[in-house]
Amino acid sequence: GLEPATSEMEYPEFEPRTERHLQIIHRPTERVVTVMELLSPSNKAPGQDGLGKYLDKRNEFLSNGCHLIELDLLRGGQRLPMFGTLPNGDYFALIGRVGRKPRCQVIGWPLQAKLPALPVPLLPDDPEAILDLDAAFGTAYESSFYSRRLPYHEPLAPPLREADAAWVRERLHEAAPTTEIRNPQDSV
């Protein structure tokens, strides 16, 4: 016919740009107020080129008078060194506020929990913002085609506890009921 036709398609091999940290900047002064850092496997690798290099970066942020939020969403690798005992959890958010250094708030949560909402410290006269991690990661997941790009059926390192592995298998089956999980003991 003579009418326009429209459809929705996907880009082949689209590679989204990767950013591992975000800065909140006070525009009038261009001062960095808050840094949010998403830890990578290399940040948690032993040695001076891994964890040591990240700790240098962390100290630089903490010395520059800005708030620091560190997101550790990796079960493997070394946990960031802290004084004290981490709360129970598989994943952690460390929220360092300028006026509370060297102390920081640590939020831990298990694999099966919904990602939490986190406080985001801003300037002293401003109330803290709230970041809904679950909504933010849901949006990033959808827009980055992770459902097609991630190897969900490969073994995880470190392996999941059996209860967590069963929970993940259920979630994967709900998301793609026709997908067969080859090795349910080692894969999710």
mmCIF file of C-alpha atoms in Angstrom:
data_model
loop_
_atom_site.group_PDB
_atom_site.id
_atom_site.type_symbol
_atom_site.label_atom_id
_atom_site.label_comp_id
_atom_site.label_asym_id
_atom_site.label_seq_id
_atom_site.Cartn_x
_atom_site.Cartn_y
_atom_site.Cartn_z
ATOM 1 C CA GLY A 1 0.000 0.000 0.000
ATOM 2 C CA LEU A 2 0.763 3.657 0.090
ATOM 3 C CA GLU A 3 0.916 3.923 3.894
ATOM 4 C CA PRO A 4 4.266 3.992 5.715
ATOM 5 C CA ALA A 5 5.315 0.710 7.302
ATOM 6 C CA THR A 6 7.054 0.557 10.647
ATOM 7 C CA SER A 7 8.615 -2.156 12.770
ATOM 8 C CA GLU A 8 11.033 -2.469 15.670
ATOM 9 C CA MET A 9 14.384 -4.146 15.021
ATOM 10 C CA GLU A 10 17.647 -4.727 16.881
ATOM 11 C CA TYR A 11 21.131 -3.487 16.016
ATOM 12 C CA PRO A 12 23.539 -6.342 15.215
ATOM 13 C CA GLU A 13 26.407 -6.722 17.686
ATOM 14 C CA PHE A 14 25.655 -3.461 19.459
ATOM 15 C CA GLU A 15 28.321 -2.736 22.090
ATOM 16 C CA PRO A 16 27.183 -0.245 24.723
ATOM 17 C CA ARG A 17 29.782 2.118 26.147
ATOM 18 C CA THR A 18 31.134 0.956 29.490
ATOM 19 C CA GLU A 19 31.451 3.332 32.435
ATOM 20 C CA ARG A 20 32.412 2.065 35.862
ATOM 21 C CA HIS A 21 31.959 5.239 37.869
ATOM 22 C CA LEU A 22 29.692 8.223 37.952
ATOM 23 C CA GLN A 23 30.400 11.667 39.361
ATOM 24 C CA ILE A 24 27.870 14.103 40.760
ATOM 25 C CA ILE A 25 29.270 17.589 40.195
ATOM 26 C CA HIS A 26 28.151 20.930 41.656
ATOM 27 C CA ARG A 27 27.808 22.943 38.442
ATOM 28 C CA PRO A 28 28.541 26.467 39.739
ATOM 29 C CA THR A 29 31.874 25.413 41.271
ATOM 30 C CA GLU A 30 32.569 22.285 39.155
ATOM 31 C CA ARG A 31 33.385 20.529 42.429
ATOM 32 C CA VAL A 32 32.906 16.754 42.562
ATOM 33 C CA VAL A 33 30.342 16.158 45.299
ATOM 34 C CA THR A 34 29.812 12.379 45.100
ATOM 35 C CA VAL A 35 31.540 9.557 43.231
ATOM 36 C CA MET A 36 29.794 6.239 42.641
ATOM 37 C CA GLU A 37 32.151 3.392 41.760
ATOM 38 C CA LEU A 38 31.021 0.016 40.400
ATOM 39 C CA LEU A 39 33.756 -2.455 41.307
ATOM 40 C CA SER A 40 35.109 -4.623 38.514
ATOM 41 C CA PRO A 41 36.869 -8.008 38.787
ATOM 42 C CA SER A 42 40.222 -6.240 38.300
ATOM 43 C CA ASN A 43 39.447 -3.934 41.274
ATOM 44 C CA LYS A 44 39.134 -7.038 43.445
ATOM 45 C CA ALA A 45 42.088 -9.018 42.042
ATOM 46 C CA PRO A 46 45.002 -9.533 44.449
ATOM 47 C CA GLY A 47 48.178 -7.539 43.952
ATOM 48 C CA GLN A 48 49.304 -4.004 43.237
ATOM 49 C CA ASP A 49 47.783 -3.900 39.738
ATOM 50 C CA GLY A 50 44.383 -5.017 41.010
ATOM 51 C CA LEU A 51 43.147 -4.267 44.493
ATOM 52 C CA GLY A 52 46.183 -2.127 45.289
ATOM 53 C CA LYS A 53 45.553 0.150 42.321
ATOM 54 C CA TYR A 54 41.883 0.482 43.249
ATOM 55 C CA LEU A 55 42.721 1.305 46.886
ATOM 56 C CA ASP A 56 45.007 4.120 45.659
ATOM 57 C CA LYS A 57 42.072 5.452 43.612
ATOM 58 C CA ARG A 58 39.763 5.089 46.635
ATOM 59 C CA ASN A 59 42.186 7.029 48.846
ATOM 60 C CA GLU A 60 42.351 9.785 46.236
ATOM 61 C CA PHE A 61 38.556 10.120 46.249
ATOM 62 C CA LEU A 62 38.416 10.086 50.051
ATOM 63 C CA SER A 63 41.198 12.701 50.280
ATOM 64 C CA ASN A 64 39.494 15.075 47.837
ATOM 65 C CA GLY A 65 36.552 15.864 50.115
ATOM 66 C CA CYS A 66 33.841 14.079 48.153
ATOM 67 C CA HIS A 67 31.357 11.424 49.194
ATOM 68 C CA LEU A 68 32.122 7.931 47.901
ATOM 69 C CA ILE A 69 29.661 5.141 47.115
ATOM 70 C CA GLU A 70 31.241 1.805 46.235
ATOM 71 C CA LEU A 71 29.070 -0.944 44.751
ATOM 72 C CA ASP A 72 30.455 -4.456 45.116
ATOM 73 C CA LEU A 73 28.133 -6.577 42.999
ATOM 74 C CA LEU A 74 30.660 -9.375 42.537
ATOM 75 C CA ARG A 75 30.588 -12.498 44.676
ATOM 76 C CA GLY A 76 34.158 -13.395 43.749
ATOM 77 C CA GLY A 77 37.464 -11.672 44.390
ATOM 78 C CA GLN A 78 38.727 -10.002 47.510
ATOM 79 C CA ARG A 79 36.355 -7.854 49.517
ATOM 80 C CA LEU A 80 37.529 -4.303 50.061
ATOM 81 C CA PRO A 81 39.546 -4.063 53.266
ATOM 82 C CA MET A 82 37.575 -2.525 56.127
ATOM 83 C CA PHE A 83 37.896 -2.449 59.910
ATOM 84 C CA GLY A 84 35.040 -4.416 61.429
ATOM 85 C CA THR A 85 32.758 -7.180 60.240
ATOM 86 C CA LEU A 86 30.686 -6.810 57.097
ATOM 87 C CA PRO A 87 26.935 -7.323 57.484
ATOM 88 C CA ASN A 88 25.506 -10.535 56.062
ATOM 89 C CA GLY A 89 25.158 -10.478 52.298
ATOM 90 C CA ASP A 90 26.462 -11.555 48.929
ATOM 91 C CA TYR A 91 26.645 -7.979 47.618
ATOM 92 C CA PHE A 92 27.540 -4.698 49.285
ATOM 93 C CA ALA A 93 27.238 -0.947 49.002
ATOM 94 C CA LEU A 94 29.683 1.182 50.985
ATOM 95 C CA ILE A 95 28.514 4.764 51.458
ATOM 96 C CA GLY A 96 31.195 7.135 52.671
ATOM 97 C CA ARG A 97 30.015 10.594 53.707
ATOM 98 C CA VAL A 98 32.490 13.470 53.954
ATOM 99 C CA GLY A 99 31.537 14.435 57.527
ATOM 100 C CA ARG A 100 31.709 10.850 58.804
ATOM 101 C CA LYS A 101 35.152 9.771 57.552
ATOM 102 C CA PRO A 102 36.787 7.394 58.265
ATOM 103 C CA ARG A 103 33.469 5.649 58.942
ATOM 104 C CA CYS A 104 31.051 4.553 56.234
ATOM 105 C CA GLN A 105 27.632 2.945 56.047
ATOM 106 C CA VAL A 106 27.722 -0.621 54.696
ATOM 107 C CA ILE A 107 24.589 -2.217 53.252
ATOM 108 C CA GLY A 108 24.672 -5.940 52.466
ATOM 109 C CA TRP A 109 22.033 -8.026 50.741
ATOM 110 C CA PRO A 110 21.686 -11.646 49.593
ATOM 111 C CA LEU A 111 21.465 -12.825 45.985
ATOM 112 C CA GLN A 112 17.743 -13.558 46.211
ATOM 113 C CA ALA A 113 16.822 -10.093 47.529
ATOM 114 C CA LYS A 114 15.662 -7.207 45.394
ATOM 115 C CA LEU A 115 18.434 -4.659 44.884
ATOM 116 C CA PRO A 116 18.061 -1.996 47.597
ATOM 117 C CA ALA A 117 17.403 1.710 47.380
ATOM 118 C CA LEU A 118 20.553 3.558 48.443
ATOM 119 C CA PRO A 119 21.015 6.992 49.993
ATOM 120 C CA VAL A 120 23.169 9.305 47.853
ATOM 121 C CA PRO A 121 24.833 12.050 49.902
ATOM 122 C CA LEU A 122 24.954 15.479 48.269
ATOM 123 C CA LEU A 123 25.937 18.974 49.459
ATOM 124 C CA PRO A 124 25.560 19.699 53.209
ATOM 125 C CA ASP A 125 22.385 21.788 52.794
ATOM 126 C CA ASP A 126 20.734 19.319 50.399
ATOM 127 C CA PRO A 127 18.806 16.218 51.487
ATOM 128 C CA GLU A 128 20.214 12.903 50.378
ATOM 129 C CA ALA A 129 18.828 11.572 47.122
ATOM 130 C CA ILE A 130 17.612 7.973 46.906
ATOM 131 C CA LEU A 131 18.910 5.705 44.149
ATOM 132 C CA ASP A 132 16.616 2.765 43.403
ATOM 133 C CA LEU A 133 19.281 0.246 42.348
ATOM 134 C CA ASP A 134 16.696 -2.296 41.248
ATOM 135 C CA ALA A 135 15.064 0.153 38.822
ATOM 136 C CA ALA A 136 18.431 1.487 37.599
ATOM 137 C CA PHE A 137 19.805 -1.978 36.880
ATOM 138 C CA GLY A 138 16.532 -3.062 35.267
ATOM 139 C CA THR A 139 16.761 -0.138 32.856
ATOM 140 C CA ALA A 140 20.447 -0.811 32.123
ATOM 141 C CA TYR A 141 19.752 -4.518 31.598
ATOM 142 C CA GLU A 142 16.979 -3.868 29.089
ATOM 143 C CA SER A 143 18.762 -1.139 27.139
ATOM 144 C CA SER A 144 22.051 -3.063 26.921
ATOM 145 C CA PHE A 145 20.639 -6.352 25.571
ATOM 146 C CA TYR A 146 22.162 -8.357 28.440
ATOM 147 C CA SER A 147 19.442 -10.994 28.091
ATOM 148 C CA ARG A 148 21.117 -11.964 24.787
ATOM 149 C CA ARG A 149 24.732 -11.148 25.590
ATOM 150 C CA LEU A 150 25.445 -12.780 28.939
ATOM 151 C CA PRO A 151 26.381 -16.493 29.150
ATOM 152 C CA TYR A 152 23.695 -17.499 31.646
ATOM 153 C CA HIS A 153 24.296 -21.221 31.204
ATOM 154 C CA GLU A 154 28.009 -21.250 31.978
ATOM 155 C CA PRO A 155 29.256 -22.242 35.441
ATOM 156 C CA LEU A 156 29.632 -19.370 37.874
ATOM 157 C CA ALA A 157 32.782 -18.657 39.835
ATOM 158 C CA PRO A 158 32.495 -18.949 42.725
ATOM 159 C CA PRO A 159 29.691 -21.524 42.484
ATOM 160 C CA LEU A 160 26.340 -20.642 44.010
ATOM 161 C CA ARG A 161 25.001 -22.267 47.166
ATOM 162 C CA GLU A 162 22.421 -24.908 46.178
ATOM 163 C CA ALA A 163 19.439 -22.868 47.405
ATOM 164 C CA ASP A 164 20.625 -19.866 45.382
ATOM 165 C CA ALA A 165 21.296 -22.033 42.312
ATOM 166 C CA ALA A 166 17.746 -23.430 42.483
ATOM 167 C CA TRP A 167 16.338 -19.912 42.822
ATOM 168 C CA VAL A 168 18.347 -18.712 39.777
ATOM 169 C CA ARG A 169 17.226 -21.717 37.713
ATOM 170 C CA GLU A 170 13.607 -20.809 38.505
ATOM 171 C CA ARG A 171 14.193 -17.174 37.436
ATOM 172 C CA LEU A 172 15.856 -18.277 34.190
ATOM 173 C CA HIS A 173 13.032 -20.695 33.437
ATOM 174 C CA GLU A 174 10.467 -17.937 34.042
ATOM 175 C CA ALA A 175 12.389 -15.606 31.714
ATOM 176 C CA ALA A 176 12.927 -18.183 28.946
ATOM 177 C CA PRO A 177 10.846 -21.346 29.561
ATOM 178 C CA THR A 178 12.087 -23.033 26.371
ATOM 179 C CA THR A 179 15.755 -22.733 27.365
ATOM 180 C CA GLU A 180 17.293 -25.940 28.614
ATOM 181 C CA ILE A 181 19.825 -25.737 31.437
ATOM 182 C CA ARG A 182 22.527 -28.236 30.573
ATOM 183 C CA ASN A 183 24.127 -28.825 33.966
ATOM 184 C CA PRO A 184 21.921 -27.568 36.787
ATOM 185 C CA GLN A 185 24.490 -28.424 39.443
ATOM 186 C CA ASP A 186 27.268 -26.221 38.014
ATOM 187 C CA SER A 187 25.341 -23.816 35.800
ATOM 188 C CA VAL A 188 22.571 -21.348 36.274
#
